[in-house]
Amino acid sequence: MRVAESVNAALHDALGDDPALYLLGEDVLDPYGGAFKVTRGLSTRFPGQVLTTPLSESGIVGVAAGLALAGDRAIVEIMFSDFVTLAFDQIVNFAAKSVSMYGRPVPMPMVVRCPTGGGRGYGPTHSQSLQKHLVGVPGLALYEMSPFDDHRDLFATMLGREEPCVLFEDKILYTRQMFTGGTIDGLFRYDRVGEITRVGVGVGVGDPTGCDVALIAPGGMVHRALAAMRSLLLEQEISCLLLVPRRLYPFDGDAVRDLLGGVRAVVVAEDGSGGGTWGAEVAHQLHQRMWGQLRRPVTLVHAADSVVPSAAHLEHAVLVQDTDLRQALEETFLG
Amino acid sequence: MTLSVSASGHAVREDLLTDDAGLLLVIRHFESKLLDLFDRGLLNGTTHTCLGQEHVPVALAPLLTEADFVFSNHRGHGHYLALRRDPAGLLAEITGREGAVCGGVGGSQHLLNGRYLSTGVQGQSLPVAVGTALHLARSEPGAVAVAFVGDGTWGEGSVYEALNMACLWRLPLLVVTENNGIAQSTPTSMELAGTIAGRAAAFGAAHHLTGTADVAGLRAEAAPLLAAVRAGAGPHVLEVDVHRLGPHSKGDDTRPAEELRRAAEHDWYAPLAAARPDLDERARRFVDDIAEEVLSRPLSGWRP
């Protein structure tokens, strides 16, 4: 099953389970089924719960907040995550604040889905990874889709938080296959501990914490991470533990520290542009907890401090590649 | 609605809050009290009083029910007092005392009480109101969402995104525009092209303009609009020309004296106080008593 089909199936289940759940977005109706086909079939099956909307990202998110306020639940699709900036006020100044600014908890069960990231040549305003701009907002949780996740459980978890959540969905993943059964290939296995998927040679069959180096990365980076880990292992016999937290913020530093065990070299990678990154928050949390254990400070890998160009060769140079990850892991381990 | 100020031993004077004239006077004295407390250094932060605009919520309040969502704005004390009759809770909120309606977290412009909610960002509430109206249309037909906005709010893009969706989906939304002719310090004529009526018409929303400051008259004009919205006629815009008598917040009124004098000519207060001096005095003392009692309370408790 492809990742887009997994998310689509999860949305089918969520809307079927909960008649008070709405899905809103631009071009989400059949037969089009959304720009990335993630909402395919939903409007046919749940015509009363799926609303196609005008091009009004701010307005749509506000409507979702109103539904949540009135006791319903809502999932909004932002066609390209780049456009979530248009809804910044509704997310940051209304939905997230409403959770606590009225002096008592106000449930705001809503999810803003954001197809994210580059690699498809869409250019500077359709290729960004804007996670870092929403990090650190009180009352707002950030999640990222991965090819490991149980997406039905993911939506239930986000709506169950009763605070607004933004879900980043790396567009590159939509057409990739879901991993199943705990096995990636002959080399790597994976399992999930709480909100974190861990991937490595020994995961599920032995002690994953005996690895030489660890890589912490969101779901969109998984395939590049696997390629880097594979070449590092086969060519240099350096073993890497990959941790993929599905919840990016609030970041659970304790849980990650526990899974890192005795690892003394850590890299954090993301697709966002350099400067004020999510990885810097992760590194800070790990430094607070593991400073004496780490051989050197956590290494940050991110896209260049740049717009994302359209031309393939230029985009390639700006975004994080598997070779960048391998180099960072190698240098961090070898010091 | 009930009210208790019994902690200080003062009698509860609910009749003031159930009578139009009493309510008008309570709101007026409440707002004047706030400015007075500011001048004496007893209030933290800022506030926006509704001096001169009290009659709008007083007229509308009996037309609304607990099932209706009401969205207020930065200038919302009158809305809250008319709809929730809770001056002690509001003053405790503004002064961060025990019994505050939102623990002192929200303050003057972020209130939540049942389905009454205010936010401090212009235009932000309208799409949210549309969301609640969508819920009401589907799940609680007959109930409405009412959003109070000012003339300045019509500069925000959210207003148009919201009106578009509300009209497309024929939702039970009433947008009450208190047009006081000035946005903070800028005259409406310098920031609003065309008219609010024209803008409403562009979306196919019904629009009604009135300038009456008479509570009963305004109520009579608003009642059929609300009835139509409840019956499924789609969004309506009620535009009420009002006169802001006081500053935007505190001490920031740059209007010339002549203009302030003209605004004051429309004030309902002097004739009412002259006609009913006893009621005016009771309202003043009622607010004085509440202020004294609330300010004697311990500070509100809240943890993030």
XYZ file of C-alpha atoms in Angstrom:
639
model
C 0.000 0.000 0.000
C 1.256 3.432 -0.899
C 1.516 6.080 1.784
C -1.186 8.248 0.170
C -3.509 5.249 0.191
C -2.740 4.636 3.845
C -3.626 8.212 4.774
C -6.687 8.057 2.547
C -7.835 4.853 4.251
C -7.273 6.440 7.636
C -9.423 9.414 6.633
C -12.147 7.055 5.411
C -12.092 5.303 8.766
C -12.017 8.544 10.764
C -14.986 10.062 8.922
C -16.875 6.785 9.115
C -16.281 6.414 12.834
C -17.232 9.985 13.718
C -20.234 11.685 12.119
C -19.200 14.948 13.818
C -15.868 14.990 11.991
C -15.587 17.310 8.994
C -12.961 17.476 6.293
C -12.500 20.794 4.519
C -10.171 21.885 1.785
C -9.717 23.150 -1.722
C -10.487 20.735 -4.567
C -11.034 17.844 -2.187
C -14.221 16.585 -3.849
C -14.456 13.624 -6.185
C -13.662 12.952 -8.911
C -10.593 15.147 -8.370
C -10.042 13.995 -4.790
C -7.466 16.592 -3.783
C -4.306 17.806 -5.476
C -2.467 14.725 -4.230
C -5.486 12.389 -4.283
C -5.363 11.880 -0.542
C -9.067 12.736 -0.183
C -10.180 10.493 -3.030
C -13.525 8.828 -2.424
C -14.292 10.727 0.756
C -16.863 13.136 -0.636
C -18.687 10.322 -2.395
C -18.935 8.294 0.755
C -19.421 11.145 3.230
C -21.040 13.972 1.256
C -22.267 15.751 4.367
C -18.904 15.734 6.092
C -16.580 16.725 3.253
C -16.705 20.341 2.125
C -14.898 21.877 -0.771
C -13.957 25.442 0.033
C -12.992 28.670 -1.661
C -9.310 29.580 -1.866
C -9.335 30.912 1.668
C -6.744 29.181 3.826
C -7.230 31.567 6.720
C -10.982 31.303 6.481
C -11.016 27.524 6.248
C -8.858 27.092 9.328
C -11.100 29.571 11.141
C -14.149 27.542 10.140
C -12.450 24.406 11.461
C -11.793 26.185 14.745
C -15.450 27.234 14.883
C -16.564 23.654 14.335
C -14.217 22.485 17.078
C -15.472 25.203 19.384
C -19.037 24.060 18.774
C -18.234 20.466 19.709
C -17.458 19.003 16.285
C -14.033 17.995 14.956
C -12.341 19.085 11.774
C -9.517 18.181 9.442
C -8.351 20.832 6.996
C -6.276 20.150 3.913
C -3.966 22.978 2.908
C -3.184 22.167 -0.711
C 0.504 23.051 -0.383
C 1.963 23.593 3.062
C 3.505 26.808 1.783
C 0.009 28.320 1.990
C -0.313 27.608 5.693
C 1.322 30.989 6.237
C -2.009 32.464 5.128
C -3.626 30.754 8.100
C -0.960 31.720 10.618
C -3.273 34.025 12.564
C -6.063 31.481 12.839
C -3.653 28.746 13.924
C -1.402 30.720 16.250
C -3.613 33.512 17.519
C -6.927 31.761 17.668
C -6.955 27.967 17.654
C -3.790 27.385 19.661
C -4.440 30.234 22.058
C -8.052 29.252 22.657
C -6.838 26.049 24.283
C -5.680 28.067 27.274
C -6.252 31.809 26.977
C -9.718 31.627 28.419
C -8.283 30.489 31.737
C -9.486 26.901 31.489
C -8.871 24.170 28.914
C -11.034 24.635 25.823
C -11.019 21.535 23.609
C -10.011 22.395 20.040
C -9.881 19.052 18.209
C -8.655 19.964 14.733
C -5.901 18.928 12.370
C -4.362 21.024 9.616
C -2.879 18.718 6.981
C 0.037 20.165 5.045
C 1.499 18.481 1.952
C 5.089 19.530 2.333
C 8.545 19.607 0.892
C 10.496 19.726 -2.365
C 12.045 17.318 -4.798
C 9.328 17.791 -7.386
C 10.465 20.983 -9.074
C 7.516 23.093 -7.934
C 9.707 26.056 -7.070
C 10.093 28.481 -4.177
C 6.444 28.814 -3.076
C 5.329 25.194 -3.509
C 8.261 23.213 -2.115
C 8.984 24.450 1.360
C 9.197 22.635 4.662
C 7.865 25.227 7.080
C 7.793 23.143 10.246
C 10.213 25.444 12.045
C 7.863 28.398 11.758
C 5.294 26.629 13.907
C 7.675 25.177 16.498
C 7.220 26.530 19.994
C 3.643 27.765 19.791
C 1.867 27.069 23.098
C -1.141 24.844 22.532
C -0.049 23.686 19.076
C 1.337 20.222 18.316
C 3.251 19.339 15.161
C 3.271 15.885 13.610
C 4.841 14.442 10.487
C 3.643 11.570 8.317
C 5.957 8.597 7.871
C 5.932 5.354 5.867
C 5.899 3.438 9.160
C 2.934 4.957 10.898
C -0.505 3.615 11.609
C -2.258 6.638 10.144
C -5.600 5.714 11.606
C -4.001 5.793 15.034
C -2.220 9.020 14.084
C -5.454 10.899 13.362
C -7.100 9.483 16.480
C -4.109 10.607 18.531
C -4.088 14.114 17.077
C -7.821 14.659 17.478
C -7.630 13.125 20.936
C -5.184 15.797 22.062
C -8.045 18.303 21.871
C -5.650 20.982 20.768
C -4.894 22.024 17.194
C -2.357 19.881 15.385
C -0.504 20.512 12.158
C 0.390 17.370 10.214
C 3.218 17.706 7.728
C 3.025 15.212 4.885
C 6.115 15.044 2.703
C 4.765 14.928 -0.833
C 7.544 12.582 -1.934
C 6.172 9.922 0.399
C 2.705 9.804 -1.128
C 3.769 7.466 -3.915
C 6.171 5.380 -1.821
C 5.158 2.092 -0.278
C 4.288 1.731 3.388
C 6.649 -0.452 5.386
C 4.965 -3.381 7.070
C 5.855 -6.253 9.331
C 8.857 -4.679 11.012
C 11.205 -5.311 8.119
C 12.680 -2.724 5.762
C 14.899 -5.041 3.750
C 17.480 -7.697 4.406
C 19.535 -5.209 6.380
C 17.245 -3.088 8.513
C 14.305 -3.668 10.768
C 12.024 -1.241 12.558
C 9.688 -1.042 15.514
C 7.770 1.640 17.282
C 8.146 2.819 20.844
C 5.446 5.288 21.783
C 5.502 8.088 19.239
C 8.909 7.148 17.865
C 9.822 4.646 15.166
C 13.318 3.248 15.453
C 15.157 1.693 12.574
C 18.442 -0.167 12.589
C 20.242 -3.417 12.115
C 19.352 -4.714 15.507
C 15.928 -3.178 16.083
C 13.420 -5.816 17.026
C 16.027 -8.549 17.080
C 18.622 -7.316 19.495
C 19.932 -4.257 21.244
C 19.455 -1.227 19.005
C 21.386 1.003 21.317
C 24.775 -0.432 20.526
C 24.927 1.591 17.317
C 27.868 3.828 16.468
C 25.835 6.871 15.593
C 22.205 7.953 15.689
C 20.164 9.947 13.228
C 16.983 11.719 14.301
C 14.803 12.736 11.377
C 11.124 13.297 10.535
C 9.189 10.907 8.314
C 9.831 12.739 5.069
C 13.523 12.018 5.319
C 13.254 8.274 5.869
C 14.310 7.038 2.427
C 17.324 9.308 2.228
C 18.246 8.258 5.753
C 18.004 4.586 4.845
C 20.214 5.077 1.799
C 22.808 6.870 3.905
C 22.676 4.204 6.614
C 23.019 1.418 4.073
C 26.124 2.790 2.409
C 27.639 3.687 5.771
C 27.159 0.129 7.013
C 28.206 -1.711 3.887
C 31.136 0.456 2.937
C 32.495 1.490 6.331
C 30.860 -0.848 8.819
C 29.462 2.085 10.761
C 26.081 1.204 12.238
C 23.438 3.866 12.544
C 20.240 3.987 14.581
C 17.479 6.013 12.981
C 14.796 7.548 15.198
C 11.721 8.950 13.478
C 9.526 10.891 15.917
C 6.060 11.371 14.491
C 5.400 14.198 16.915
C 7.888 16.943 16.158
C 6.638 19.353 18.790
C 6.365 19.248 21.728
C 9.527 17.204 21.257
C 9.898 14.377 23.762
C 13.552 14.666 24.704
C 13.269 12.110 27.481
C 11.853 9.434 25.206
C 14.550 10.029 22.606
C 17.299 9.987 25.217
C 16.011 6.665 26.524
C 16.050 5.166 23.032
C 19.538 6.467 22.299
C 21.029 4.408 25.109
C 24.779 4.683 25.001
C 25.075 6.334 21.590
C 27.678 9.106 21.730
C 27.279 10.666 18.287
C 23.964 12.169 17.136
C 22.821 13.894 13.946
C 19.470 15.657 13.517
C 18.228 16.163 9.970
C 15.307 18.016 8.412
C 14.211 19.511 5.110
C 13.622 23.047 6.315
C 16.003 25.850 5.445
C 18.930 26.634 7.724
C 18.549 29.009 10.653
C 16.190 28.732 13.617
C 15.513 25.081 12.850
C 13.526 22.293 14.477
C 16.821 20.428 14.771
C 18.235 23.193 16.917
C 15.407 22.613 19.387
C 16.053 18.866 19.329
C 19.798 19.390 19.795
C 19.201 21.710 22.722
C 17.000 19.158 24.443
C 19.572 16.404 23.920
C 22.437 18.608 25.085
C 20.521 19.305 28.281
C 20.127 15.596 28.892
C 23.234 14.010 27.391
C 26.021 16.591 27.354
C 28.383 14.423 29.355
C 27.716 11.381 27.209
C 28.022 12.897 23.755
C 31.433 12.838 22.150
C 30.675 16.105 20.390
C 27.676 18.433 20.002
C 24.698 17.199 18.003
C 25.209 17.845 14.289
C 22.446 19.673 12.434
C 21.648 18.829 8.827
C 19.103 20.932 6.970
C 18.475 22.493 3.580
C 20.539 25.500 2.607
C 19.620 28.917 3.968
C 17.897 29.551 0.670
C 14.684 29.451 -1.313
C 13.968 26.158 -3.053
C 14.750 26.631 -6.759
C 12.672 25.114 -9.540
C 15.357 23.720 -11.834
C 16.170 20.166 -10.824
C 19.930 20.626 -10.530
C 19.500 23.789 -8.436
C 16.851 22.239 -6.195
C 19.055 19.203 -5.699
C 21.888 21.405 -4.505
C 19.722 23.199 -1.941
C 17.840 20.251 -0.421
C 19.256 17.575 1.857
C 20.455 14.492 -0.054
C 21.367 11.038 1.217
C 25.003 11.877 0.551
C 24.752 14.872 2.877
C 23.352 12.639 5.582
C 26.046 10.035 5.111
C 28.773 12.645 5.280
C 27.314 14.183 8.438
C 26.911 10.798 10.123
C 30.428 9.763 9.212
C 32.022 12.990 10.363
C 30.022 13.041 13.570
C 31.018 9.474 14.389
C 34.655 9.738 13.412
C 34.891 13.194 14.958
C -28.868 35.509 34.843
C -27.933 35.938 38.453
C -25.315 38.032 40.034
C -23.740 37.878 43.417
C -21.803 40.591 45.124
C -22.825 39.304 48.502
C -19.261 38.857 49.697
C -19.205 42.515 50.608
C -22.678 42.402 52.107
C -24.189 44.617 49.450
C -27.617 43.784 48.158
C -27.875 42.143 44.815
C -29.723 44.519 42.534
C -30.681 42.290 39.712
C -33.417 44.581 38.511
C -30.743 46.946 37.253
C -29.552 44.232 34.946
C -32.924 43.158 33.642
C -34.203 46.590 32.736
C -32.995 48.242 29.521
C -32.380 51.613 31.124
C -30.707 50.050 34.146
C -28.464 47.952 31.955
C -27.484 50.920 29.823
C -26.548 52.845 32.933
C -24.654 49.949 34.486
C -22.559 49.581 31.335
C -21.921 53.329 31.201
C -20.824 53.484 34.825
C -18.804 50.301 34.465
C -16.808 51.775 31.588
C -16.389 55.096 33.355
C -15.201 53.190 36.411
C -12.552 51.443 34.350
C -11.158 54.736 33.093
C -11.205 56.014 36.644
C -9.359 52.933 37.926
C -6.797 53.392 35.175
C -6.251 56.975 36.123
C -5.633 55.819 39.687
C -3.156 53.164 38.565
C -5.363 50.284 39.650
C -5.705 48.534 36.298
C -3.042 46.626 34.416
C -2.644 46.627 30.644
C -5.149 48.330 28.415
C -8.867 48.495 27.799
C -11.262 49.724 25.155
C -14.474 51.188 26.447
C -17.762 51.201 24.563
C -18.888 54.630 25.765
C -21.650 55.763 23.404
C -22.226 52.309 21.933
C -23.967 50.653 24.886
C -27.399 50.617 23.291
C -26.434 48.137 20.574
C -25.898 45.075 22.777
C -28.662 46.149 25.149
C -31.075 46.185 22.212
C -29.931 42.826 20.855
C -29.531 40.871 24.087
C -33.172 39.798 24.551
C -33.244 38.594 20.952
C -30.484 36.058 21.613
C -30.495 32.779 23.509
C -27.938 30.587 25.233
C -27.848 28.377 22.121
C -26.598 31.237 19.963
C -22.892 31.817 19.537
C -21.828 35.410 20.109
C -18.439 36.707 19.042
C -17.230 39.956 20.457
C -14.141 42.028 19.912
C -11.701 44.371 21.608
C -14.498 46.798 22.492
C -16.675 44.188 24.075
C -17.475 45.053 27.692
C -20.959 46.221 26.741
C -21.566 43.064 24.764
C -20.530 40.915 27.692
C -22.481 42.840 30.289
C -25.642 42.915 28.187
C -25.446 39.232 27.283
C -24.063 37.703 30.449
C -25.044 40.268 33.143
C -21.857 39.517 35.008
C -20.150 42.806 35.929
C -18.304 41.312 38.896
C -16.846 38.489 36.797
C -15.793 40.947 34.116
C -14.186 43.402 36.498
C -12.431 40.526 38.262
C -11.155 39.427 34.848
C -9.879 42.871 33.998
C -8.268 43.291 37.410
C -6.977 39.704 37.768
C -8.981 38.877 40.882
C -10.662 35.736 42.142
C -13.933 35.062 40.377
C -12.545 36.292 37.065
C -14.522 34.847 34.185
C -11.301 33.598 32.540
C -8.945 33.477 35.479
C -7.388 36.802 34.561
C -5.672 35.183 31.580
C -7.814 36.702 28.888
C -8.338 40.143 30.320
C -10.448 42.796 28.695
C -10.574 41.375 25.179
C -10.422 37.580 25.522
C -13.549 36.355 27.242
C -15.366 33.045 27.128
C -18.605 32.357 28.924
C -20.807 29.640 27.493
C -21.189 30.453 23.829
C -19.997 34.016 24.268
C -16.422 34.525 23.110
C -14.241 37.498 22.334
C -10.855 37.742 20.673
C -8.457 40.607 20.237
C -7.449 40.307 16.580
C -9.570 42.220 14.094
C -11.587 40.040 11.723
C -10.319 36.825 13.287
C -13.665 35.881 14.762
C -15.637 35.920 11.533
C -14.368 32.668 10.000
C -14.714 31.069 13.438
C -18.277 32.356 13.606
C -18.887 30.768 10.203
C -17.639 27.452 11.609
C -20.027 27.660 14.534
C -22.834 28.687 12.174
C -22.071 25.621 10.065
C -22.403 23.487 13.170
C -25.645 25.194 14.151
C -27.155 24.861 10.688
C -26.412 21.139 10.665
C -26.996 20.216 14.290
C -29.021 22.933 15.998
C -31.239 24.605 13.410
C -32.834 27.821 14.615
C -29.768 28.982 16.508
C -27.522 31.692 15.056
C -23.959 32.956 15.229
C -23.637 36.677 15.858
C -20.365 38.517 15.359
C -19.841 42.058 16.560
C -17.289 43.963 14.497
C -16.353 47.577 13.979
C -16.091 49.592 10.798
C -12.307 49.253 10.883
C -12.640 45.468 10.902
C -13.852 45.641 7.312
C -10.263 46.215 6.275
C -9.383 42.636 7.127
C -9.382 39.952 4.425
C -10.810 37.407 6.850
C -14.102 39.294 6.765
C -14.497 38.584 3.079
C -13.358 34.975 3.231
C -15.934 34.465 5.965
C -18.783 36.287 4.230
C -18.104 34.362 1.054
C -18.367 30.999 2.778
C -21.315 32.038 4.931
C -23.252 33.150 1.851
C -22.182 30.178 -0.258
C -23.407 27.833 2.418
C -26.370 30.015 3.453
C -25.431 29.900 7.103
C -27.206 31.503 10.077
C -24.791 34.393 10.625
C -25.557 37.938 11.714
C -22.677 40.396 11.440
C -23.356 43.376 13.653
C -21.205 46.290 12.606
C -20.970 49.084 15.120
C -19.852 51.837 12.790
C -18.449 54.570 14.994
C -16.743 56.317 12.122
C -13.263 55.918 13.479
C -10.764 53.076 13.699
C -8.484 53.837 16.626
C -7.390 57.274 15.368
C -8.187 57.050 11.661
C -11.522 58.263 10.290
C -13.415 55.595 8.367
C -13.425 57.911 5.358
C -9.673 57.431 5.111
C -9.719 53.650 5.109
C -12.949 52.332 3.691
C -13.673 52.609 -0.016
C -17.284 52.296 -1.038
C -19.716 51.237 1.652
C -20.305 48.327 3.973
C -23.679 47.933 2.298
C -21.975 47.576 -1.064
C -19.556 45.038 0.276
C -22.356 42.964 1.795
C -24.282 43.166 -1.474
C -21.278 41.814 -3.367
C -21.698 38.520 -1.535
C -25.470 38.531 -1.654
C -25.756 39.134 2.069
C -28.739 41.142 3.259
C -27.786 44.473 4.796
C -29.679 46.801 7.082
C -28.452 50.236 8.122
C -29.779 52.146 11.061
C -28.697 55.075 13.119
C -31.120 54.860 15.949
C -29.817 55.059 19.484
C -33.189 54.098 20.875
C -33.035 50.641 22.413
C -36.605 49.671 21.668
C -36.379 51.052 18.151
C -33.148 49.248 17.373
C -34.531 46.047 18.831
C -37.618 46.348 16.668
C -35.443 46.790 13.587
C -33.147 43.900 14.486
C -35.837 41.396 15.469
C -37.034 40.564 11.945
C -33.444 40.292 10.719
C -32.610 37.769 13.406
C -35.836 35.917 12.772
C -34.938 35.664 9.091
C -31.435 34.410 9.868
C -32.867 31.838 12.259
C -35.311 30.717 9.594
C -32.525 30.007 7.129
C -32.476 33.177 5.038
C -28.688 33.281 5.102
C -26.239 35.837 6.438
C -27.328 39.361 7.304
C -25.260 42.433 8.067
C -26.726 44.855 10.568
C -24.862 48.147 10.450
C -25.526 50.539 13.291
C -24.125 54.042 13.116
C -22.851 54.887 16.579
C -20.708 57.557 18.172
C -17.612 56.665 20.117
C -17.581 59.132 22.970
C -14.305 58.116 24.536
C -10.795 57.322 23.420
C -9.811 54.181 21.505
C -8.247 52.846 24.685
C -7.173 55.405 27.276
C -5.999 58.942 26.739
C -5.355 58.367 23.050
C -8.124 60.430 21.497
C -6.685 62.874 18.979
C -10.008 64.122 17.686
C -10.571 67.888 17.916
C -12.802 69.182 20.686
C -15.477 70.198 18.221
C -15.765 66.663 16.899
C -15.964 65.221 20.390
C -18.679 67.747 21.190
C -20.645 66.646 18.120
C -20.298 62.996 19.160
C -21.519 63.859 22.634
C -24.648 65.453 21.187
C -25.784 61.953 20.270
C -25.196 60.555 23.728
C -28.233 58.933 25.278
C -26.876 59.336 28.777
C -27.736 62.904 29.748
C -31.410 62.701 28.816
C -31.794 59.329 30.521
C -29.999 60.438 33.667
C -32.123 63.577 33.771
C -35.309 61.603 33.325
C -34.405 58.910 35.838
C -31.907 60.357 38.326
C -32.671 57.715 40.946
C -31.930 54.878 38.578
C -28.746 56.568 37.457
C -27.597 56.953 41.034
C -28.435 53.333 41.835
C -26.470 52.132 38.819
C -23.505 54.269 39.789
C -23.523 52.935 43.347
C -24.024 49.403 42.137
C -20.879 49.649 40.039
C -19.006 51.416 42.845
C -19.924 48.602 45.224
C -18.841 45.930 42.754
C -15.533 47.676 42.163
C -14.873 47.983 45.868
C -15.739 44.366 46.496
C -13.835 42.948 43.515
C -10.702 44.953 44.247
C -10.687 43.561 47.770
C -10.534 39.987 46.489
C -7.312 37.967 46.347
C -5.458 37.794 43.046
C -6.675 35.145 40.621
C -4.844 31.834 40.435
C -3.785 30.207 37.181
C -1.020 27.930 36.036
C 0.085 27.584 32.430
